[in-house]
Each structure stands twice: as C-alpha cells, then as structure tokens.
Amino acid sequence: AQSVSQHNHHVILSEAASLELGCNYSYGGTVNLFWYVQYPGQHLQLLLKYFSGDPLVKGIKGFEAEFIKSKFSFNLRKPSVQWSDTAEYFCAVSGGGSYIPTFGRGTSLIVHP
Amino acid sequence: SAVISQKPSRDICQRGTSLTIQCQVDSQVTMMFWYRQQPGQSLTLIATANQGSEATYESGFVIDKFPISRPNLTFSTLTVSNMSPEDSSIYLCSVGSGTGPTGELFFGEGSRLTVL
C-alpha cells in the first residue's frame, strides 16, 4: 500500500523566514502529488498539485513544490513566510492504480509576527 | 470547484449513542468520500460512497460501525454508531474535482465529534 511521510510535524518560524516541508512517498510508479492547506477554522483546500511536466510547481500565495522522482519526494517551499501562513499542511499522493489520494500526517506551521 | 456543506459542524455525544453526519454538494458528483482526521494523524479514508450501490469501505472500517447512505448525486450521510471516546475525531466529506479521477479533492469543513 502507498504511504506518505511528512518529516516535520511541528514547525515554528518567524515572519520572513524561509520554509521547506518535506514529503516522501513509497510508490515507484506514476503518481499525482498534492499539497493541501487547512487554515485555522477553515476547510482543507488545495495549495498546489503535480500531474506531469515541469517538476517545479507553483501554487497559491507564493508556495512552490519540487517533484524529485529519484528521491520519491515532493517538498513544499516558500522563500519568505507570513503570519497568515499559519496553518496545517498535508501532502497527498495518488497512484498505483488508485486515484484516491493517501495523505501524510500533516505539518503544523506556526509563524510568529 | 465544488461547495460542500456538512452538518453538524460539531457535536458532543455520549458513549453508546449514534450520530449521523450530512454532506450536501452544490453539484452532481459520482463519488463522495468520507475521511476521518484524528488529532496528530493523517486523513484516513473511511469509505467511498457511490450513488445507487453499497459504499466501499477501507480496511479497518465496517458498515455496521459506519453506515453510509447515498440517495442521490448531491447528498450523502455517514453514521457513527455505538460511539466510544476513540471515535472522537473530525469527519470530512469530500468529492473529486470535475476534471477526471486525478486524486484532487474538494473538502467540506468537517464535523468535529467529541464522545464523552
């Protein structure tokens, strides 16, 4: 079965710091990759996605993620975080004959103003 | 995108009782998914609800505990039966994007359930 690992469970940063959240998955075939975000009191929403093509994907609010197939990774990055980026971030992967995504445990990001 | 409404948004229940969560989508969808989000854990798929057929349950989840109805293409319910404190969680309804089965999902705001 597919598994998704997010290495950072809790991250605390100051505004303007750079962010990188790790995500690794286990399936070796063709995959679709996602990062979802859940702001406090709001529903889960898509931050960015990768299906094919350029492995560097740009999403909303200045986030980007890079798909490195050889490392089975899809890390999320932002060069300068803001207080409003405080949220829970989930990596998700679909593939292996199933289009239903498997989610990682999530990373809680707190950004201090 | 799809707009998904869930009711109740939160509830506190007594051990041994059952609670039904409703999910309404603003467009017709073939499949609806029910997830559980436990504190500090990943989202776990409970079951896939298809209109006109029995729901498909994931390993570790059974129909007697989590009966699901899907009477039409815009509505589904999930019942958490004979609740125990271990069932305290957020239950999420979701649907796929309209662009095909890619794994991209839209979520409701969730139903936060606390069992005493």
PDB file of C-alpha atoms in Angstrom:
ATOM      1  CA  ALA A   1       0.000   0.000   0.000  1.00  0.00           C
ATOM      2  CA  GLN A   2       1.020   3.556  -0.689  1.00  0.00           C
ATOM      3  CA  SER A   3       2.472   5.519   2.224  1.00  0.00           C
ATOM      4  CA  VAL A   4       3.264   9.206   2.598  1.00  0.00           C
ATOM      5  CA  SER A   5       5.725  10.574   5.131  1.00  0.00           C
ATOM      6  CA  GLN A   6       5.904  14.143   6.327  1.00  0.00           C
ATOM      7  CA  HIS A   7       9.011  14.549   8.406  1.00  0.00           C
ATOM      8  CA  ASN A   8       8.205  17.775  10.173  1.00  0.00           C
ATOM      9  CA  HIS A   9       5.162  17.549  12.412  1.00  0.00           C
ATOM     10  CA  HIS A  10       5.506  20.951  14.031  1.00  0.00           C
ATOM     11  CA  VAL A  11       7.379  23.916  12.602  1.00  0.00           C
ATOM     12  CA  ILE A  12       7.676  27.324  14.214  1.00  0.00           C
ATOM     13  CA  LEU A  13       9.115  30.211  12.245  1.00  0.00           C
ATOM     14  CA  SER A  14       9.365  33.959  12.387  1.00  0.00           C
ATOM     15  CA  GLU A  15       7.965  36.074   9.600  1.00  0.00           C
ATOM     16  CA  ALA A  16      10.256  36.378   6.567  1.00  0.00           C
ATOM     17  CA  ALA A  17      11.982  33.085   7.330  1.00  0.00           C
ATOM     18  CA  SER A  18      12.217  30.514   4.575  1.00  0.00           C
ATOM     19  CA  LEU A  19      10.137  27.358   4.715  1.00  0.00           C
ATOM     20  CA  GLU A  20      10.676  23.850   3.457  1.00  0.00           C
ATOM     21  CA  LEU A  21       8.379  20.996   4.422  1.00  0.00           C
ATOM     22  CA  GLY A  22       9.426  17.509   3.490  1.00  0.00           C
ATOM     23  CA  CYS A  23       7.203  14.899   1.874  1.00  0.00           C
ATOM     24  CA  ASN A  24       8.226  11.434   0.726  1.00  0.00           C
ATOM     25  CA  TYR A  25       6.071   8.679  -0.698  1.00  0.00           C
ATOM     26  CA  SER A  26       6.549   4.997  -1.250  1.00  0.00           C
ATOM     27  CA  TYR A  27       5.085   4.172  -4.662  1.00  0.00           C
ATOM     28  CA  GLY A  28       7.530   3.880  -7.547  1.00  0.00           C
ATOM     29  CA  GLY A  29       5.167   4.250 -10.486  1.00  0.00           C
ATOM     30  CA  THR A  30       3.331   7.205 -11.950  1.00  0.00           C
ATOM     31  CA  VAL A  31       1.914   9.444  -9.252  1.00  0.00           C
ATOM     32  CA  ASN A  32      -0.121  12.588  -8.841  1.00  0.00           C
ATOM     33  CA  LEU A  33       1.107  14.768  -5.999  1.00  0.00           C
ATOM     34  CA  PHE A  34      -0.683  17.347  -3.895  1.00  0.00           C
ATOM     35  CA  TRP A  35      -0.207  19.751  -1.057  1.00  0.00           C
ATOM     36  CA  TYR A  36      -3.318  20.775   0.844  1.00  0.00           C
ATOM     37  CA  VAL A  37      -3.577  23.507   3.443  1.00  0.00           C
ATOM     38  CA  GLN A  38      -6.006  23.983   6.295  1.00  0.00           C
ATOM     39  CA  TYR A  39      -6.064  27.456   7.798  1.00  0.00           C
ATOM     40  CA  PRO A  40      -7.463  27.784  11.323  1.00  0.00           C
ATOM     41  CA  GLY A  41     -11.224  27.367  11.269  1.00  0.00           C
ATOM     42  CA  GLN A  42     -11.343  26.693   7.531  1.00  0.00           C
ATOM     43  CA  HIS A  43     -11.724  23.632   5.365  1.00  0.00           C
ATOM     44  CA  LEU A  44      -8.924  21.798   3.629  1.00  0.00           C
ATOM     45  CA  GLN A  45      -8.064  23.341   0.291  1.00  0.00           C
ATOM     46  CA  LEU A  46      -5.644  22.606  -2.490  1.00  0.00           C
ATOM     47  CA  LEU A  47      -2.383  24.540  -2.353  1.00  0.00           C
ATOM     48  CA  LEU A  48      -0.743  23.054  -5.427  1.00  0.00           C
ATOM     49  CA  LYS A  49      -0.586  19.892  -7.472  1.00  0.00           C
ATOM     50  CA  TYR A  50       1.688  17.997  -9.829  1.00  0.00           C
ATOM     51  CA  PHE A  51       0.477  15.666 -12.539  1.00  0.00           C
ATOM     52  CA  SER A  52       3.216  15.823 -15.174  1.00  0.00           C
ATOM     53  CA  GLY A  53       5.606  18.193 -16.908  1.00  0.00           C
ATOM     54  CA  ASP A  54       7.809  20.727 -15.139  1.00  0.00           C
ATOM     55  CA  PRO A  55       8.719  19.187 -11.773  1.00  0.00           C
ATOM     56  CA  LEU A  56       8.779  22.621 -10.155  1.00  0.00           C
ATOM     57  CA  VAL A  57       5.187  23.537  -9.449  1.00  0.00           C
ATOM     58  CA  LYS A  58       3.970  26.925  -8.334  1.00  0.00           C
ATOM     59  CA  GLY A  59       0.857  27.269  -6.226  1.00  0.00           C
ATOM     60  CA  ILE A  60      -1.114  29.960  -4.494  1.00  0.00           C
ATOM     61  CA  LYS A  61       0.299  32.516  -2.058  1.00  0.00           C
ATOM     62  CA  GLY A  62       3.893  32.144  -3.231  1.00  0.00           C
ATOM     63  CA  PHE A  63       4.255  28.451  -2.436  1.00  0.00           C
ATOM     64  CA  GLU A  64       6.082  26.051  -4.704  1.00  0.00           C
ATOM     65  CA  ALA A  65       6.972  22.387  -4.620  1.00  0.00           C
ATOM     66  CA  GLU A  66       9.533  20.314  -6.436  1.00  0.00           C
ATOM     67  CA  PHE A  67       8.969  16.759  -7.561  1.00  0.00           C
ATOM     68  CA  ILE A  68      12.193  14.734  -7.440  1.00  0.00           C
ATOM     69  CA  LYS A  69      11.345  11.333  -8.811  1.00  0.00           C
ATOM     70  CA  SER A  70      14.636   9.722  -7.842  1.00  0.00           C
ATOM     71  CA  LYS A  71      14.074  10.710  -4.227  1.00  0.00           C
ATOM     72  CA  PHE A  72      10.333   9.987  -4.173  1.00  0.00           C
ATOM     73  CA  SER A  73       9.923  13.468  -2.771  1.00  0.00           C
ATOM     74  CA  PHE A  74       7.627  16.440  -3.218  1.00  0.00           C
ATOM     75  CA  ASN A  75       8.859  19.090  -0.809  1.00  0.00           C
ATOM     76  CA  LEU A  76       6.956  22.314  -0.250  1.00  0.00           C
ATOM     77  CA  ARG A  77       8.828  25.612  -0.135  1.00  0.00           C
ATOM     78  CA  LYS A  78       8.237  29.285   0.387  1.00  0.00           C
ATOM     79  CA  PRO A  79      11.098  31.786   0.449  1.00  0.00           C
ATOM     80  CA  SER A  80       9.522  34.167   2.970  1.00  0.00           C
ATOM     81  CA  VAL A  81       6.639  33.130   5.191  1.00  0.00           C
ATOM     82  CA  GLN A  82       3.986  35.411   6.590  1.00  0.00           C
ATOM     83  CA  TRP A  83       1.935  35.250   9.762  1.00  0.00           C
ATOM     84  CA  SER A  84      -1.072  34.357   7.595  1.00  0.00           C
ATOM     85  CA  ASP A  85       0.676  31.140   6.507  1.00  0.00           C
ATOM     86  CA  THR A  86      -0.003  29.679   9.942  1.00  0.00           C
ATOM     87  CA  ALA A  87      -1.895  26.502   9.102  1.00  0.00           C
ATOM     88  CA  GLU A  88      -1.786  22.737   8.844  1.00  0.00           C
ATOM     89  CA  TYR A  89      -0.159  21.412   5.657  1.00  0.00           C
ATOM     90  CA  PHE A  90      -0.862  17.971   4.226  1.00  0.00           C
ATOM     91  CA  CYS A  91       0.995  16.171   1.484  1.00  0.00           C
ATOM     92  CA  ALA A  92      -1.052  13.667  -0.536  1.00  0.00           C
ATOM     93  CA  VAL A  93      -0.244  11.186  -3.282  1.00  0.00           C
ATOM     94  CA  SER A  94      -2.420   9.215  -5.658  1.00  0.00           C
ATOM     95  CA  GLY A  95      -1.219   6.470  -7.959  1.00  0.00           C
ATOM     96  CA  GLY A  96      -0.655   2.759  -8.150  1.00  0.00           C
ATOM     97  CA  GLY A  97      -3.954   2.153  -9.869  1.00  0.00           C
ATOM     98  CA  SER A  98      -5.954   4.241  -7.391  1.00  0.00           C
ATOM     99  CA  TYR A  99      -6.854   7.841  -7.889  1.00  0.00           C
ATOM    100  CA  ILE A 100      -7.907   8.179  -4.248  1.00  0.00           C
ATOM    101  CA  PRO A 101      -5.076  10.016  -2.501  1.00  0.00           C
ATOM    102  CA  THR A 102      -3.160   8.856   0.524  1.00  0.00           C
ATOM    103  CA  PHE A 103      -2.379  11.638   2.970  1.00  0.00           C
ATOM    104  CA  GLY A 104       0.591  12.301   5.185  1.00  0.00           C
ATOM    105  CA  ARG A 105       0.223  13.094   8.888  1.00  0.00           C
ATOM    106  CA  GLY A 106       0.324  16.795   8.317  1.00  0.00           C
ATOM    107  CA  THR A 107       2.664  19.549   9.473  1.00  0.00           C
ATOM    108  CA  SER A 108       1.515  22.249  11.810  1.00  0.00           C
ATOM    109  CA  LEU A 109       3.177  25.539  10.874  1.00  0.00           C
ATOM    110  CA  ILE A 110       3.127  28.481  13.253  1.00  0.00           C
ATOM    111  CA  VAL A 111       4.529  31.771  12.033  1.00  0.00           C
ATOM    112  CA  HIS A 112       5.262  34.409  14.636  1.00  0.00           C
ATOM    113  CA  PRO A 113       4.817  38.034  13.568  1.00  0.00           C
TER     114      PRO A 113
ATOM    115  CA  SER B   1     -14.731  23.737  -7.741  1.00  0.00           C
ATOM    116  CA  ALA B   2     -17.435  22.233  -5.565  1.00  0.00           C
ATOM    117  CA  VAL B   3     -19.013  23.715  -2.463  1.00  0.00           C
ATOM    118  CA  ILE B   4     -19.582  21.119   0.217  1.00  0.00           C
ATOM    119  CA  SER B   5     -21.715  21.680   3.309  1.00  0.00           C
ATOM    120  CA  GLN B   6     -21.565  19.412   6.312  1.00  0.00           C
ATOM    121  CA  LYS B   7     -23.878  19.224   9.283  1.00  0.00           C
ATOM    122  CA  PRO B   8     -23.377  19.254  12.193  1.00  0.00           C
ATOM    123  CA  SER B   9     -20.153  21.231  12.316  1.00  0.00           C
ATOM    124  CA  ARG B  10     -19.510  19.904  15.784  1.00  0.00           C
ATOM    125  CA  ASP B  11     -21.244  17.829  18.419  1.00  0.00           C
ATOM    126  CA  ILE B  12     -20.649  16.331  21.818  1.00  0.00           C
ATOM    127  CA  CYS B  13     -22.139  12.885  22.251  1.00  0.00           C
ATOM    128  CA  GLN B  14     -22.482  10.281  24.933  1.00  0.00           C
ATOM    129  CA  ARG B  15     -20.858   6.907  24.736  1.00  0.00           C
ATOM    130  CA  GLY B  16     -23.082   4.282  23.134  1.00  0.00           C
ATOM    131  CA  THR B  17     -25.149   6.674  21.057  1.00  0.00           C
ATOM    132  CA  SER B  18     -25.061   7.211  17.289  1.00  0.00           C
ATOM    133  CA  LEU B  19     -24.667  10.367  15.231  1.00  0.00           C
ATOM    134  CA  THR B  20     -25.449  10.973  11.577  1.00  0.00           C
ATOM    135  CA  ILE B  21     -23.401  13.484   9.623  1.00  0.00           C
ATOM    136  CA  GLN B  22     -24.868  15.005   6.488  1.00  0.00           C
ATOM    137  CA  CYS B  23     -22.969  16.127   3.417  1.00  0.00           C
ATOM    138  CA  GLN B  24     -24.513  18.263   0.682  1.00  0.00           C
ATOM    139  CA  VAL B  25     -22.697  19.162  -2.554  1.00  0.00           C
ATOM    140  CA  ASP B  26     -23.708  22.005  -4.846  1.00  0.00           C
ATOM    141  CA  SER B  27     -23.247  19.888  -7.976  1.00  0.00           C
ATOM    142  CA  GLN B  28     -23.817  16.310  -9.042  1.00  0.00           C
ATOM    143  CA  VAL B  29     -20.876  14.033  -8.375  1.00  0.00           C
ATOM    144  CA  THR B  30     -20.364  10.350  -8.979  1.00  0.00           C
ATOM    145  CA  MET B  31     -18.277   9.558  -5.956  1.00  0.00           C
ATOM    146  CA  MET B  32     -18.181  11.028  -2.485  1.00  0.00           C
ATOM    147  CA  PHE B  33     -15.542  10.176   0.048  1.00  0.00           C
ATOM    148  CA  TRP B  34     -15.655  10.104   3.820  1.00  0.00           C
ATOM    149  CA  TYR B  35     -12.420  10.713   5.721  1.00  0.00           C
ATOM    150  CA  ARG B  36     -11.514  10.731   9.382  1.00  0.00           C
ATOM    151  CA  GLN B  37      -8.973  13.179  10.739  1.00  0.00           C
ATOM    152  CA  GLN B  38      -7.740  12.272  14.200  1.00  0.00           C
ATOM    153  CA  PRO B  39      -5.552  14.668  16.199  1.00  0.00           C
ATOM    154  CA  GLY B  40      -1.962  14.400  15.058  1.00  0.00           C
ATOM    155  CA  GLN B  41      -2.835  11.793  12.467  1.00  0.00           C
ATOM    156  CA  SER B  42      -3.203  11.788   8.715  1.00  0.00           C
ATOM    157  CA  LEU B  43      -6.542  11.865   6.982  1.00  0.00           C
ATOM    158  CA  THR B  44      -7.780   8.305   6.765  1.00  0.00           C
ATOM    159  CA  LEU B  45     -10.294   7.228   4.154  1.00  0.00           C
ATOM    160  CA  ILE B  46     -13.281   5.517   5.712  1.00  0.00           C
ATOM    161  CA  ALA B  47     -15.271   4.693   2.598  1.00  0.00           C
ATOM    162  CA  THR B  48     -16.246   5.721  -0.912  1.00  0.00           C
ATOM    163  CA  ALA B  49     -19.949   6.367  -1.408  1.00  0.00           C
ATOM    164  CA  ASN B  50     -21.423   5.686  -4.839  1.00  0.00           C
ATOM    165  CA  GLN B  51     -24.958   6.596  -5.750  1.00  0.00           C
ATOM    166  CA  GLY B  52     -27.126   3.534  -6.196  1.00  0.00           C
ATOM    167  CA  SER B  53     -24.736   0.991  -4.737  1.00  0.00           C
ATOM    168  CA  GLU B  54     -23.213  -0.054  -1.447  1.00  0.00           C
ATOM    169  CA  ALA B  55     -20.371   2.041  -0.139  1.00  0.00           C
ATOM    170  CA  THR B  56     -16.869   0.640  -0.450  1.00  0.00           C
ATOM    171  CA  TYR B  57     -15.120   0.511   2.917  1.00  0.00           C
ATOM    172  CA  GLU B  58     -11.399   0.670   3.564  1.00  0.00           C
ATOM    173  CA  SER B  59      -9.570  -1.818   5.702  1.00  0.00           C
ATOM    174  CA  GLY B  60     -10.400  -1.304   9.356  1.00  0.00           C
ATOM    175  CA  PHE B  61     -13.805   0.242   8.737  1.00  0.00           C
ATOM    176  CA  VAL B  62     -17.058  -1.725   8.628  1.00  0.00           C
ATOM    177  CA  ILE B  63     -20.587  -0.950   7.567  1.00  0.00           C
ATOM    178  CA  ASP B  64     -22.092  -1.802  10.955  1.00  0.00           C
ATOM    179  CA  LYS B  65     -19.977   0.877  12.615  1.00  0.00           C
ATOM    180  CA  PHE B  66     -20.078   3.473   9.838  1.00  0.00           C
ATOM    181  CA  PRO B  67     -23.223   3.002   7.747  1.00  0.00           C
ATOM    182  CA  ILE B  68     -23.373   5.305   4.756  1.00  0.00           C
ATOM    183  CA  SER B  69     -26.256   6.398   2.608  1.00  0.00           C
ATOM    184  CA  ARG B  70     -26.070   7.940  -0.853  1.00  0.00           C
ATOM    185  CA  PRO B  71     -29.625   8.562  -2.007  1.00  0.00           C
ATOM    186  CA  ASN B  72     -28.720  10.891  -4.894  1.00  0.00           C
ATOM    187  CA  LEU B  73     -25.806  12.539  -6.678  1.00  0.00           C
ATOM    188  CA  THR B  74     -25.558  15.533  -4.348  1.00  0.00           C
ATOM    189  CA  PHE B  75     -26.071  14.094  -0.867  1.00  0.00           C
ATOM    190  CA  SER B  76     -24.606  11.521   1.489  1.00  0.00           C
ATOM    191  CA  THR B  77     -24.726  10.674   5.167  1.00  0.00           C
ATOM    192  CA  LEU B  78     -22.251   8.944   7.436  1.00  0.00           C
ATOM    193  CA  THR B  79     -23.434   7.495  10.726  1.00  0.00           C
ATOM    194  CA  VAL B  80     -21.027   6.794  13.550  1.00  0.00           C
ATOM    195  CA  SER B  81     -22.711   4.023  15.523  1.00  0.00           C
ATOM    196  CA  ASN B  82     -22.382   2.966  19.130  1.00  0.00           C
ATOM    197  CA  MET B  83     -19.821   5.650  19.750  1.00  0.00           C
ATOM    198  CA  SER B  84     -16.869   5.401  22.110  1.00  0.00           C
ATOM    199  CA  PRO B  85     -14.300   8.060  23.063  1.00  0.00           C
ATOM    200  CA  GLU B  86     -11.975   6.576  20.418  1.00  0.00           C
ATOM    201  CA  ASP B  87     -14.414   7.837  17.774  1.00  0.00           C
ATOM    202  CA  SER B  88     -13.699  11.434  18.774  1.00  0.00           C
ATOM    203  CA  SER B  89     -12.398  12.923  15.572  1.00  0.00           C
ATOM    204  CA  ILE B  90     -13.117  15.229  12.680  1.00  0.00           C
ATOM    205  CA  TYR B  91     -15.118  13.576   9.932  1.00  0.00           C
ATOM    206  CA  LEU B  92     -14.700  15.029   6.458  1.00  0.00           C
ATOM    207  CA  CYS B  93     -16.784  14.695   3.357  1.00  0.00           C
ATOM    208  CA  SER B  94     -15.019  15.184   0.039  1.00  0.00           C
ATOM    209  CA  VAL B  95     -15.577  14.911  -3.687  1.00  0.00           C
ATOM    210  CA  GLY B  96     -13.247  14.665  -6.644  1.00  0.00           C
ATOM    211  CA  SER B  97     -12.570  17.526  -8.998  1.00  0.00           C
ATOM    212  CA  GLY B  98     -14.634  17.655 -12.138  1.00  0.00           C
ATOM    213  CA  THR B  99     -11.602  17.185 -14.377  1.00  0.00           C
ATOM    214  CA  GLY B 100     -11.449  13.432 -14.007  1.00  0.00           C
ATOM    215  CA  PRO B 101     -10.124  10.941 -11.485  1.00  0.00           C
ATOM    216  CA  THR B 102      -6.796  12.562 -10.657  1.00  0.00           C
ATOM    217  CA  GLY B 103      -6.921  12.438  -6.886  1.00  0.00           C
ATOM    218  CA  GLU B 104      -7.625  16.139  -6.498  1.00  0.00           C
ATOM    219  CA  LEU B 105     -10.323  16.572  -3.868  1.00  0.00           C
ATOM    220  CA  PHE B 106     -12.604  19.256  -2.506  1.00  0.00           C
ATOM    221  CA  PHE B 107     -13.474  19.065   1.168  1.00  0.00           C
ATOM    222  CA  GLY B 108     -16.271  20.130   3.427  1.00  0.00           C
ATOM    223  CA  GLU B 109     -15.495  21.999   6.613  1.00  0.00           C
ATOM    224  CA  GLY B 110     -15.694  18.841   8.639  1.00  0.00           C
ATOM    225  CA  SER B 111     -17.753  17.640  11.562  1.00  0.00           C
ATOM    226  CA  ARG B 112     -15.892  17.671  14.862  1.00  0.00           C
ATOM    227  CA  LEU B 113     -17.190  14.905  17.068  1.00  0.00           C
ATOM    228  CA  THR B 114     -16.386  14.567  20.766  1.00  0.00           C
ATOM    229  CA  VAL B 115     -17.534  11.439  22.563  1.00  0.00           C
ATOM    230  CA  LEU B 116     -17.676  11.509  26.340  1.00  0.00           C
TER     231      LEU B 116
END
